[in-house]
Amino acid sequence: MKQDVIKFDNHIYQIDVFMENKPGRMSCYYIDSSNPILIEVGPSNSFPYLISSLESLGINEVNRSAMTHLHLDHIGGIGHLVEKYEEHFVYIHELGLKHLPNPEKLWKAVSDIYTEKWLIENWGKIKPTPIDKIKTLNDNEFIDLGSNRKLQAYHDPGHAKHHYSFYDDVSKTLFIGDTLGLIYPHGNFVQPNLPPPDFDKEILFETLEKFEKLELNNLALAHFGIHKNPYDLITNAKESIEVWIKFIENLPETSNQEASAIMEEWVRTNYEFLGIDKETIDNYTNNVHFEMQVAGIRNYLLKKKNP
Ligand SMILES: [Zn+2]
């Protein structure tokens, strides 16, 4: 089974879990401290890749993991994880208590957008997680990694109200999930990720400004990888989010579907204008659901108009 694991300083491993069987789409992380932890699990269909990568590192047992949020591309494999490792438990936002033991609602929310057939083929069926395997997080809570190392959990609800990011005080890495946006190989810029129903610019910017005050060496994104220019990327993300909102705000009345086609064309043209190579542009624009982005931004604009 193919593997792509990159070792970073301070015993951090970036694991490509080949989401949708493609490289460079979803990364999980493993911090190999004296009290180790896995960050993210990825969708169900990625689970064999995750396990084979861990085993290639000589890791045959993982007792705990931390999930950034409850979207299925991040947590789809949790049921498999707690089944495989008897002692395993999962840190997650308190909504996990409601949805992980009964994941039908999470499943329906995504299959309504992507269709159930797509979901089964690409992300895979999910298994419920027993309630006693779930540990809910609190804002600013510390997760002890042993050897005077800890992860601090920050509740950061701009992308999804159940989102947490995790800050490692030794490597100065912020595991930021989907809060920043997307950076696909081999781009060096952030593409916004602003889905309904929770995207809220003011809340998201408040969080990003809080993160800018941390001492940061790296940002570890779920989609995709570890990046060493954290402050530039946060500035870049904020600028792009502003531009995307303006674009949707200024569109004439159109359906979300029509708007998403116009938006995709506009995003591609912008990237071409910036001199980005075609492969990278394809990587960024083919792996995004533009209609969901339109819906997320319109939903935010509507909330702002009618609070
Ligand atoms: Zn995601």
PDB file of C-alpha atoms and ligand atoms in Angstrom:
ATOM      1  CA  MET A   1       0.000   0.000   0.000  1.00  0.00           C
ATOM      2  CA  LYS A   2       1.384   3.391  -0.976  1.00  0.00           C
ATOM      3  CA  GLN A   3       2.692   5.579   1.837  1.00  0.00           C
ATOM      4  CA  ASP A   4       3.787   9.169   2.096  1.00  0.00           C
ATOM      5  CA  VAL A   5       5.065  10.171   5.526  1.00  0.00           C
ATOM      6  CA  ILE A   6       7.274  13.200   6.147  1.00  0.00           C
ATOM      7  CA  LYS A   7       9.144  13.583   9.416  1.00  0.00           C
ATOM      8  CA  PHE A   8       9.473  17.126  10.719  1.00  0.00           C
ATOM      9  CA  ASP A   9      11.541  18.385  13.666  1.00  0.00           C
ATOM     10  CA  ASN A  10      10.356  17.605  17.183  1.00  0.00           C
ATOM     11  CA  HIS A  11       8.973  14.177  16.244  1.00  0.00           C
ATOM     12  CA  ILE A  12       6.078  15.436  14.165  1.00  0.00           C
ATOM     13  CA  TYR A  13       4.996  13.158  11.318  1.00  0.00           C
ATOM     14  CA  GLN A  14       2.846  14.347   8.436  1.00  0.00           C
ATOM     15  CA  ILE A  15       0.864  11.459   6.996  1.00  0.00           C
ATOM     16  CA  ASP A  16      -0.827  11.677   3.596  1.00  0.00           C
ATOM     17  CA  VAL A  17      -3.960   9.534   3.839  1.00  0.00           C
ATOM     18  CA  PHE A  18      -4.697   9.682   0.103  1.00  0.00           C
ATOM     19  CA  MET A  19      -8.199  11.060   0.411  1.00  0.00           C
ATOM     20  CA  GLU A  20     -10.297  10.036  -2.590  1.00  0.00           C
ATOM     21  CA  ASN A  21      -7.233   7.968  -3.569  1.00  0.00           C
ATOM     22  CA  LYS A  22      -5.356  11.141  -4.479  1.00  0.00           C
ATOM     23  CA  PRO A  23      -2.103  12.409  -3.004  1.00  0.00           C
ATOM     24  CA  GLY A  24      -1.869  15.798  -1.348  1.00  0.00           C
ATOM     25  CA  ARG A  25      -5.520  16.137  -0.298  1.00  0.00           C
ATOM     26  CA  MET A  26      -5.692  15.298   3.410  1.00  0.00           C
ATOM     27  CA  SER A  27      -2.943  15.140   5.987  1.00  0.00           C
ATOM     28  CA  CYS A  28      -3.081  13.636   9.443  1.00  0.00           C
ATOM     29  CA  TYR A  29      -0.350  14.244  11.998  1.00  0.00           C
ATOM     30  CA  TYR A  30       1.278  12.121  14.648  1.00  0.00           C
ATOM     31  CA  ILE A  31       3.289  13.638  17.488  1.00  0.00           C
ATOM     32  CA  ASP A  32       5.626  10.988  18.813  1.00  0.00           C
ATOM     33  CA  SER A  33       6.189  12.333  22.331  1.00  0.00           C
ATOM     34  CA  SER A  34       6.297  10.233  25.503  1.00  0.00           C
ATOM     35  CA  ASN A  35       2.506  10.539  25.549  1.00  0.00           C
ATOM     36  CA  PRO A  36       1.795  10.555  21.798  1.00  0.00           C
ATOM     37  CA  ILE A  37      -1.260  11.732  19.935  1.00  0.00           C
ATOM     38  CA  LEU A  38      -2.745  11.510  16.463  1.00  0.00           C
ATOM     39  CA  ILE A  39      -4.350  14.639  14.988  1.00  0.00           C
ATOM     40  CA  GLU A  40      -7.199  13.945  12.525  1.00  0.00           C
ATOM     41  CA  VAL A  41      -8.123  10.531  11.170  1.00  0.00           C
ATOM     42  CA  GLY A  42      -9.459  11.361   7.687  1.00  0.00           C
ATOM     43  CA  PRO A  43     -12.401   9.711   5.926  1.00  0.00           C
ATOM     44  CA  SER A  44     -13.210   5.990   6.299  1.00  0.00           C
ATOM     45  CA  ASN A  45     -11.710   5.028   2.944  1.00  0.00           C
ATOM     46  CA  SER A  46      -8.398   6.588   4.013  1.00  0.00           C
ATOM     47  CA  PHE A  47      -8.147   4.488   7.158  1.00  0.00           C
ATOM     48  CA  PRO A  48      -6.017   1.678   5.612  1.00  0.00           C
ATOM     49  CA  TYR A  49      -3.500   4.288   4.393  1.00  0.00           C
ATOM     50  CA  LEU A  50      -3.317   5.842   7.853  1.00  0.00           C
ATOM     51  CA  ILE A  51      -2.732   2.495   9.553  1.00  0.00           C
ATOM     52  CA  SER A  52      -0.171   1.331   7.019  1.00  0.00           C
ATOM     53  CA  SER A  53       1.776   4.598   7.464  1.00  0.00           C
ATOM     54  CA  LEU A  54       1.688   4.335  11.250  1.00  0.00           C
ATOM     55  CA  GLU A  55       2.870   0.730  11.062  1.00  0.00           C
ATOM     56  CA  SER A  56       5.698   1.733   8.720  1.00  0.00           C
ATOM     57  CA  LEU A  57       6.871   3.957  11.587  1.00  0.00           C
ATOM     58  CA  GLY A  58       6.705   1.018  13.990  1.00  0.00           C
ATOM     59  CA  ILE A  59       3.554   2.342  15.646  1.00  0.00           C
ATOM     60  CA  ASN A  60       1.165  -0.514  16.363  1.00  0.00           C
ATOM     61  CA  GLU A  61      -1.008   1.105  18.988  1.00  0.00           C
ATOM     62  CA  VAL A  62      -2.416   4.649  19.208  1.00  0.00           C
ATOM     63  CA  ASN A  63      -4.303   5.436  22.358  1.00  0.00           C
ATOM     64  CA  ARG A  64      -5.710   8.855  21.606  1.00  0.00           C
ATOM     65  CA  SER A  65      -6.443  11.339  18.888  1.00  0.00           C
ATOM     66  CA  ALA A  66      -7.619  14.938  18.595  1.00  0.00           C
ATOM     67  CA  MET A  67     -10.080  15.994  15.902  1.00  0.00           C
ATOM     68  CA  THR A  68     -10.258  19.559  14.620  1.00  0.00           C
ATOM     69  CA  HIS A  69     -13.942  19.385  13.730  1.00  0.00           C
ATOM     70  CA  LEU A  70     -16.893  17.227  12.869  1.00  0.00           C
ATOM     71  CA  HIS A  71     -16.766  17.288   9.071  1.00  0.00           C
ATOM     72  CA  LEU A  72     -16.649  13.808   7.549  1.00  0.00           C
ATOM     73  CA  ASP A  73     -13.397  14.291   5.646  1.00  0.00           C
ATOM     74  CA  HIS A  74     -11.757  14.700   9.079  1.00  0.00           C
ATOM     75  CA  ILE A  75     -13.631  12.273  11.301  1.00  0.00           C
ATOM     76  CA  GLY A  76     -15.092   9.660   8.950  1.00  0.00           C
ATOM     77  CA  GLY A  77     -12.634   7.005  10.168  1.00  0.00           C
ATOM     78  CA  ILE A  78     -13.097   7.499  13.922  1.00  0.00           C
ATOM     79  CA  GLY A  79     -15.324   4.445  14.316  1.00  0.00           C
ATOM     80  CA  HIS A  80     -12.587   2.312  12.742  1.00  0.00           C
ATOM     81  CA  LEU A  81      -9.940   3.863  14.979  1.00  0.00           C
ATOM     82  CA  VAL A  82     -11.683   3.133  18.272  1.00  0.00           C
ATOM     83  CA  GLU A  83     -12.495  -0.359  17.054  1.00  0.00           C
ATOM     84  CA  LYS A  84      -8.898  -1.124  16.085  1.00  0.00           C
ATOM     85  CA  TYR A  85      -7.237   0.209  19.237  1.00  0.00           C
ATOM     86  CA  GLU A  86      -9.042  -0.975  22.332  1.00  0.00           C
ATOM     87  CA  GLU A  87      -7.793   1.815  24.619  1.00  0.00           C
ATOM     88  CA  HIS A  88      -8.335   4.582  22.091  1.00  0.00           C
ATOM     89  CA  PHE A  89     -10.302   7.732  22.893  1.00  0.00           C
ATOM     90  CA  VAL A  90     -10.947  10.897  20.916  1.00  0.00           C
ATOM     91  CA  TYR A  91     -10.759  14.565  21.890  1.00  0.00           C
ATOM     92  CA  ILE A  92     -13.394  16.611  20.074  1.00  0.00           C
ATOM     93  CA  HIS A  93     -15.858  19.498  20.429  1.00  0.00           C
ATOM     94  CA  GLU A  94     -18.825  18.661  22.665  1.00  0.00           C
ATOM     95  CA  LEU A  95     -21.128  18.268  19.637  1.00  0.00           C
ATOM     96  CA  GLY A  96     -19.187  15.041  19.038  1.00  0.00           C
ATOM     97  CA  LEU A  97     -21.089  13.531  21.971  1.00  0.00           C
ATOM     98  CA  LYS A  98     -24.312  14.016  20.070  1.00  0.00           C
ATOM     99  CA  HIS A  99     -23.200  13.095  16.560  1.00  0.00           C
ATOM    100  CA  LEU A 100     -20.438  10.480  16.761  1.00  0.00           C
ATOM    101  CA  PRO A 101     -22.485   7.732  18.472  1.00  0.00           C
ATOM    102  CA  ASN A 102     -25.316   8.431  15.971  1.00  0.00           C
ATOM    103  CA  PRO A 103     -23.595   9.687  12.828  1.00  0.00           C
ATOM    104  CA  GLU A 104     -26.693   9.561  10.573  1.00  0.00           C
ATOM    105  CA  LYS A 105     -27.143  13.323  10.667  1.00  0.00           C
ATOM    106  CA  LEU A 106     -23.513  13.986   9.702  1.00  0.00           C
ATOM    107  CA  TRP A 107     -23.908  11.470   6.901  1.00  0.00           C
ATOM    108  CA  LYS A 108     -27.107  13.042   5.605  1.00  0.00           C
ATOM    109  CA  ALA A 109     -25.692  16.583   5.690  1.00  0.00           C
ATOM    110  CA  VAL A 110     -22.881  15.575   3.337  1.00  0.00           C
ATOM    111  CA  SER A 111     -24.844  13.165   1.128  1.00  0.00           C
ATOM    112  CA  ASP A 112     -27.410  15.937   0.514  1.00  0.00           C
ATOM    113  CA  ILE A 113     -24.604  17.932  -1.098  1.00  0.00           C
ATOM    114  CA  TYR A 114     -22.428  15.283  -2.738  1.00  0.00           C
ATOM    115  CA  THR A 115     -24.989  12.427  -3.126  1.00  0.00           C
ATOM    116  CA  GLU A 116     -24.817   9.205  -1.146  1.00  0.00           C
ATOM    117  CA  LYS A 117     -23.226   7.299  -4.035  1.00  0.00           C
ATOM    118  CA  TRP A 118     -20.355   9.778  -4.248  1.00  0.00           C
ATOM    119  CA  LEU A 119     -19.910   9.697  -0.497  1.00  0.00           C
ATOM    120  CA  ILE A 120     -19.716   5.900  -0.272  1.00  0.00           C
ATOM    121  CA  GLU A 121     -17.302   5.682  -3.205  1.00  0.00           C
ATOM    122  CA  ASN A 122     -15.019   8.519  -2.163  1.00  0.00           C
ATOM    123  CA  TRP A 123     -15.045   8.879   1.619  1.00  0.00           C
ATOM    124  CA  GLY A 124     -16.588   5.579   2.646  1.00  0.00           C
ATOM    125  CA  LYS A 125     -19.237   4.432   5.101  1.00  0.00           C
ATOM    126  CA  ILE A 126     -18.852   5.532   8.700  1.00  0.00           C
ATOM    127  CA  LYS A 127     -19.192   3.567  11.917  1.00  0.00           C
ATOM    128  CA  PRO A 128     -20.642   4.947  15.148  1.00  0.00           C
ATOM    129  CA  THR A 129     -18.266   5.768  18.003  1.00  0.00           C
ATOM    130  CA  PRO A 130     -19.265   4.607  21.503  1.00  0.00           C
ATOM    131  CA  ILE A 131     -19.923   7.544  23.804  1.00  0.00           C
ATOM    132  CA  ASP A 132     -17.331   6.412  26.385  1.00  0.00           C
ATOM    133  CA  LYS A 133     -14.595   6.827  23.754  1.00  0.00           C
ATOM    134  CA  ILE A 134     -15.264  10.553  23.422  1.00  0.00           C
ATOM    135  CA  LYS A 135     -13.575  13.274  25.512  1.00  0.00           C
ATOM    136  CA  THR A 136     -14.983  16.753  24.959  1.00  0.00           C
ATOM    137  CA  LEU A 137     -12.650  19.720  24.696  1.00  0.00           C
ATOM    138  CA  ASN A 138     -12.759  23.070  26.452  1.00  0.00           C
ATOM    139  CA  ASP A 139     -11.366  26.299  25.044  1.00  0.00           C
ATOM    140  CA  ASN A 140      -7.697  26.799  26.082  1.00  0.00           C
ATOM    141  CA  GLU A 141      -7.500  23.297  27.556  1.00  0.00           C
ATOM    142  CA  PHE A 142      -4.058  21.669  27.671  1.00  0.00           C
ATOM    143  CA  ILE A 143      -3.476  18.138  26.439  1.00  0.00           C
ATOM    144  CA  ASP A 144      -0.371  16.714  28.093  1.00  0.00           C
ATOM    145  CA  LEU A 145       2.128  15.147  25.672  1.00  0.00           C
ATOM    146  CA  GLY A 146       4.592  14.197  28.408  1.00  0.00           C
ATOM    147  CA  SER A 147       8.202  15.421  28.773  1.00  0.00           C
ATOM    148  CA  ASN A 148       7.087  19.003  29.523  1.00  0.00           C
ATOM    149  CA  ARG A 149       5.273  19.247  26.219  1.00  0.00           C
ATOM    150  CA  LYS A 150       1.639  20.077  25.709  1.00  0.00           C
ATOM    151  CA  LEU A 151      -0.955  20.848  23.089  1.00  0.00           C
ATOM    152  CA  GLN A 152      -3.269  23.748  23.757  1.00  0.00           C
ATOM    153  CA  ALA A 153      -6.765  23.459  22.294  1.00  0.00           C
ATOM    154  CA  TYR A 154      -8.291  26.666  20.917  1.00  0.00           C
ATOM    155  CA  HIS A 155     -11.961  26.802  20.061  1.00  0.00           C
ATOM    156  CA  ASP A 156     -12.001  28.620  16.702  1.00  0.00           C
ATOM    157  CA  PRO A 157     -15.503  28.615  15.255  1.00  0.00           C
ATOM    158  CA  GLY A 158     -15.132  30.655  11.976  1.00  0.00           C
ATOM    159  CA  HIS A 159     -15.084  27.704   9.530  1.00  0.00           C
ATOM    160  CA  ALA A 160     -17.358  25.500  11.638  1.00  0.00           C
ATOM    161  CA  LYS A 161     -18.778  26.221  15.071  1.00  0.00           C
ATOM    162  CA  HIS A 162     -17.338  22.920  16.331  1.00  0.00           C
ATOM    163  CA  HIS A 163     -13.764  23.640  15.217  1.00  0.00           C
ATOM    164  CA  TYR A 164     -10.713  23.402  17.465  1.00  0.00           C
ATOM    165  CA  SER A 165      -7.081  24.107  16.541  1.00  0.00           C
ATOM    166  CA  PHE A 166      -4.150  22.701  18.515  1.00  0.00           C
ATOM    167  CA  TYR A 167      -0.935  24.523  19.399  1.00  0.00           C
ATOM    168  CA  ASP A 168       2.218  22.573  20.204  1.00  0.00           C
ATOM    169  CA  ASP A 169       4.380  24.738  22.467  1.00  0.00           C
ATOM    170  CA  VAL A 170       7.631  22.883  21.685  1.00  0.00           C
ATOM    171  CA  SER A 171       7.665  22.990  17.873  1.00  0.00           C
ATOM    172  CA  LYS A 172       5.516  26.170  17.818  1.00  0.00           C
ATOM    173  CA  THR A 173       3.221  24.439  15.349  1.00  0.00           C
ATOM    174  CA  LEU A 174      -0.456  25.274  15.086  1.00  0.00           C
ATOM    175  CA  PHE A 175      -2.542  22.364  13.792  1.00  0.00           C
ATOM    176  CA  ILE A 176      -5.157  24.563  12.219  1.00  0.00           C
ATOM    177  CA  GLY A 177      -7.530  22.067  10.553  1.00  0.00           C
ATOM    178  CA  ASP A 178      -9.633  23.971   8.006  1.00  0.00           C
ATOM    179  CA  THR A 179      -9.685  27.367   9.731  1.00  0.00           C
ATOM    180  CA  LEU A 180      -7.075  28.974   7.488  1.00  0.00           C
ATOM    181  CA  GLY A 181      -8.302  27.445   4.210  1.00  0.00           C
ATOM    182  CA  LEU A 182      -6.618  25.187   1.662  1.00  0.00           C
ATOM    183  CA  ILE A 183      -3.049  24.995   0.358  1.00  0.00           C
ATOM    184  CA  TYR A 184      -2.685  22.253  -2.222  1.00  0.00           C
ATOM    185  CA  PRO A 185       0.624  21.058  -3.613  1.00  0.00           C
ATOM    186  CA  HIS A 186       2.543  22.876  -4.927  1.00  0.00           C
ATOM    187  CA  GLY A 187       0.962  26.205  -4.261  1.00  0.00           C
ATOM    188  CA  ASN A 188       2.169  28.720  -1.732  1.00  0.00           C
ATOM    189  CA  PHE A 189      -1.104  30.578  -1.339  1.00  0.00           C
ATOM    190  CA  VAL A 190      -4.291  30.013   0.627  1.00  0.00           C
ATOM    191  CA  GLN A 191      -7.641  29.328  -1.011  1.00  0.00           C
ATOM    192  CA  PRO A 192     -10.592  30.144   1.252  1.00  0.00           C
ATOM    193  CA  ASN A 193     -12.831  27.362   2.560  1.00  0.00           C
ATOM    194  CA  LEU A 194     -16.074  29.004   3.701  1.00  0.00           C
ATOM    195  CA  PRO A 195     -18.889  26.429   3.915  1.00  0.00           C
ATOM    196  CA  PRO A 196     -22.401  26.895   5.263  1.00  0.00           C
ATOM    197  CA  PRO A 197     -23.924  27.010   7.788  1.00  0.00           C
ATOM    198  CA  ASP A 198     -21.263  28.349  10.142  1.00  0.00           C
ATOM    199  CA  PHE A 199     -18.835  30.456   8.092  1.00  0.00           C
ATOM    200  CA  ASP A 200     -18.707  33.916   9.648  1.00  0.00           C
ATOM    201  CA  LYS A 201     -16.014  36.358   8.593  1.00  0.00           C
ATOM    202  CA  GLU A 202     -15.940  38.384  11.822  1.00  0.00           C
ATOM    203  CA  ILE A 203     -15.576  35.269  13.971  1.00  0.00           C
ATOM    204  CA  LEU A 204     -12.977  33.766  11.634  1.00  0.00           C
ATOM    205  CA  PHE A 205     -10.890  36.964  11.522  1.00  0.00           C
ATOM    206  CA  GLU A 206     -11.049  37.326  15.301  1.00  0.00           C
ATOM    207  CA  THR A 207      -9.542  33.846  15.579  1.00  0.00           C
ATOM    208  CA  LEU A 208      -6.897  34.437  12.925  1.00  0.00           C
ATOM    209  CA  GLU A 209      -5.875  37.650  14.691  1.00  0.00           C
ATOM    210  CA  LYS A 210      -5.575  35.718  17.943  1.00  0.00           C
ATOM    211  CA  PHE A 211      -3.404  33.120  16.194  1.00  0.00           C
ATOM    212  CA  GLU A 212      -1.176  35.872  14.749  1.00  0.00           C
ATOM    213  CA  LYS A 213      -0.221  36.769  18.325  1.00  0.00           C
ATOM    214  CA  LEU A 214       1.082  33.253  19.039  1.00  0.00           C
ATOM    215  CA  GLU A 215       4.738  32.432  18.565  1.00  0.00           C
ATOM    216  CA  LEU A 216       4.478  30.348  15.397  1.00  0.00           C
ATOM    217  CA  ASN A 217       7.044  28.463  13.335  1.00  0.00           C
ATOM    218  CA  ASN A 218       4.628  26.266  11.378  1.00  0.00           C
ATOM    219  CA  LEU A 219       1.029  25.964  10.325  1.00  0.00           C
ATOM    220  CA  ALA A 220      -0.162  22.389   9.841  1.00  0.00           C
ATOM    221  CA  LEU A 221      -3.219  22.311   7.580  1.00  0.00           C
ATOM    222  CA  ALA A 222      -5.516  19.379   7.033  1.00  0.00           C
ATOM    223  CA  HIS A 223      -5.639  20.206   3.311  1.00  0.00           C
ATOM    224  CA  PHE A 224      -2.624  20.078   3.065  1.00  0.00           C
ATOM    225  CA  GLY A 225       0.656  19.813   4.942  1.00  0.00           C
ATOM    226  CA  ILE A 226       3.019  21.790   7.143  1.00  0.00           C
ATOM    227  CA  HIS A 227       4.010  25.293   6.068  1.00  0.00           C
ATOM    228  CA  LYS A 228       6.809  27.405   7.460  1.00  0.00           C
ATOM    229  CA  ASN A 229       5.634  30.947   6.713  1.00  0.00           C
ATOM    230  CA  PRO A 230       2.687  31.172   9.107  1.00  0.00           C
ATOM    231  CA  TYR A 231       2.225  34.929   9.385  1.00  0.00           C
ATOM    232  CA  ASP A 232       2.363  35.528   5.605  1.00  0.00           C
ATOM    233  CA  LEU A 233      -0.167  32.746   5.073  1.00  0.00           C
ATOM    234  CA  ILE A 234      -2.590  34.190   7.622  1.00  0.00           C
ATOM    235  CA  THR A 235      -2.362  37.605   5.919  1.00  0.00           C
ATOM    236  CA  ASN A 236      -2.858  35.928   2.530  1.00  0.00           C
ATOM    237  CA  ALA A 237      -5.906  34.007   3.807  1.00  0.00           C
ATOM    238  CA  LYS A 238      -7.557  37.161   5.153  1.00  0.00           C
ATOM    239  CA  GLU A 239      -7.005  39.033   1.884  1.00  0.00           C
ATOM    240  CA  SER A 240      -8.437  36.189  -0.214  1.00  0.00           C
ATOM    241  CA  ILE A 241     -11.470  35.779   2.034  1.00  0.00           C
ATOM    242  CA  GLU A 242     -12.246  39.523   1.677  1.00  0.00           C
ATOM    243  CA  VAL A 243     -11.907  39.282  -2.114  1.00  0.00           C
ATOM    244  CA  TRP A 244     -14.160  36.193  -2.337  1.00  0.00           C
ATOM    245  CA  ILE A 245     -16.869  37.825  -0.223  1.00  0.00           C
ATOM    246  CA  LYS A 246     -16.736  41.023  -2.343  1.00  0.00           C
ATOM    247  CA  PHE A 247     -17.019  38.964  -5.524  1.00  0.00           C
ATOM    248  CA  ILE A 248     -20.150  37.144  -4.351  1.00  0.00           C
ATOM    249  CA  GLU A 249     -21.624  40.334  -2.897  1.00  0.00           C
ATOM    250  CA  ASN A 250     -21.290  42.089  -6.264  1.00  0.00           C
ATOM    251  CA  LEU A 251     -22.751  39.275  -8.370  1.00  0.00           C
ATOM    252  CA  PRO A 252     -26.142  39.969  -9.869  1.00  0.00           C
ATOM    253  CA  GLU A 253     -29.023  37.712  -8.745  1.00  0.00           C
ATOM    254  CA  THR A 254     -28.175  34.172  -9.739  1.00  0.00           C
ATOM    255  CA  SER A 255     -28.791  30.704  -8.392  1.00  0.00           C
ATOM    256  CA  ASN A 256     -25.976  29.205  -6.318  1.00  0.00           C
ATOM    257  CA  GLN A 257     -25.277  26.821  -9.164  1.00  0.00           C
ATOM    258  CA  GLU A 258     -24.957  29.617 -11.732  1.00  0.00           C
ATOM    259  CA  ALA A 259     -22.872  31.687  -9.332  1.00  0.00           C
ATOM    260  CA  SER A 260     -20.508  28.786  -8.671  1.00  0.00           C
ATOM    261  CA  ALA A 261     -19.741  28.380 -12.387  1.00  0.00           C
ATOM    262  CA  ILE A 262     -19.040  32.119 -12.706  1.00  0.00           C
ATOM    263  CA  MET A 263     -16.927  32.018  -9.567  1.00  0.00           C
ATOM    264  CA  GLU A 264     -14.847  29.057 -10.695  1.00  0.00           C
ATOM    265  CA  GLU A 265     -14.046  30.797 -13.968  1.00  0.00           C
ATOM    266  CA  TRP A 266     -13.114  33.981 -12.090  1.00  0.00           C
ATOM    267  CA  VAL A 267     -10.865  32.101  -9.613  1.00  0.00           C
ATOM    268  CA  ARG A 268      -9.051  30.325 -12.474  1.00  0.00           C
ATOM    269  CA  THR A 269      -8.526  33.570 -14.343  1.00  0.00           C
ATOM    270  CA  ASN A 270      -7.122  35.204 -11.209  1.00  0.00           C
ATOM    271  CA  TYR A 271      -4.648  32.363 -10.711  1.00  0.00           C
ATOM    272  CA  GLU A 272      -3.593  32.499 -14.369  1.00  0.00           C
ATOM    273  CA  PHE A 273      -3.086  36.241 -14.035  1.00  0.00           C
ATOM    274  CA  LEU A 274      -0.803  35.591 -11.033  1.00  0.00           C
ATOM    275  CA  GLY A 275       1.315  33.326 -13.235  1.00  0.00           C
ATOM    276  CA  ILE A 276       0.482  30.107 -11.368  1.00  0.00           C
ATOM    277  CA  ASP A 277       1.183  26.942 -13.363  1.00  0.00           C
ATOM    278  CA  LYS A 278      -1.711  24.956 -14.827  1.00  0.00           C
ATOM    279  CA  GLU A 279      -1.180  21.826 -12.718  1.00  0.00           C
ATOM    280  CA  THR A 280      -1.387  23.810  -9.487  1.00  0.00           C
ATOM    281  CA  ILE A 281      -4.445  25.716 -10.716  1.00  0.00           C
ATOM    282  CA  ASP A 282      -6.149  22.402 -11.551  1.00  0.00           C
ATOM    283  CA  ASN A 283      -5.227  21.050  -8.144  1.00  0.00           C
ATOM    284  CA  TYR A 284      -6.791  24.042  -6.392  1.00  0.00           C
ATOM    285  CA  THR A 285      -9.898  24.425  -8.534  1.00  0.00           C
ATOM    286  CA  ASN A 286     -10.792  20.773  -9.169  1.00  0.00           C
ATOM    287  CA  ASN A 287     -10.698  19.921  -5.477  1.00  0.00           C
ATOM    288  CA  VAL A 288     -13.213  22.436  -4.230  1.00  0.00           C
ATOM    289  CA  HIS A 289     -16.991  22.438  -4.239  1.00  0.00           C
ATOM    290  CA  PHE A 290     -17.621  25.982  -5.480  1.00  0.00           C
ATOM    291  CA  GLU A 291     -21.367  25.780  -4.968  1.00  0.00           C
ATOM    292  CA  MET A 292     -20.748  25.144  -1.279  1.00  0.00           C
ATOM    293  CA  GLN A 293     -18.457  28.168  -1.125  1.00  0.00           C
ATOM    294  CA  VAL A 294     -21.141  30.348  -2.748  1.00  0.00           C
ATOM    295  CA  ALA A 295     -23.734  28.991  -0.306  1.00  0.00           C
ATOM    296  CA  GLY A 296     -21.442  29.625   2.673  1.00  0.00           C
ATOM    297  CA  ILE A 297     -20.678  33.215   1.687  1.00  0.00           C
ATOM    298  CA  ARG A 298     -24.318  34.017   0.816  1.00  0.00           C
ATOM    299  CA  ASN A 299     -25.457  32.522   4.094  1.00  0.00           C
ATOM    300  CA  TYR A 300     -22.963  34.730   5.942  1.00  0.00           C
ATOM    301  CA  LEU A 301     -24.044  37.865   4.022  1.00  0.00           C
ATOM    302  CA  LEU A 302     -27.677  37.096   4.810  1.00  0.00           C
ATOM    303  CA  LYS A 303     -26.948  36.621   8.525  1.00  0.00           C
ATOM    304  CA  LYS A 304     -25.129  39.963   8.524  1.00  0.00           C
ATOM    305  CA  LYS A 305     -28.081  41.722   6.862  1.00  0.00           C
ATOM    306  CA  ASN A 306     -30.696  40.125   9.154  1.00  0.00           C
ATOM    307  CA  PRO A 307     -28.908  39.410  12.406  1.00  0.00           C
TER     308      PRO A 307
HETATM  309 ZN    ZN B   1     -11.752  19.526   5.608  1.00  0.00          ZN
END
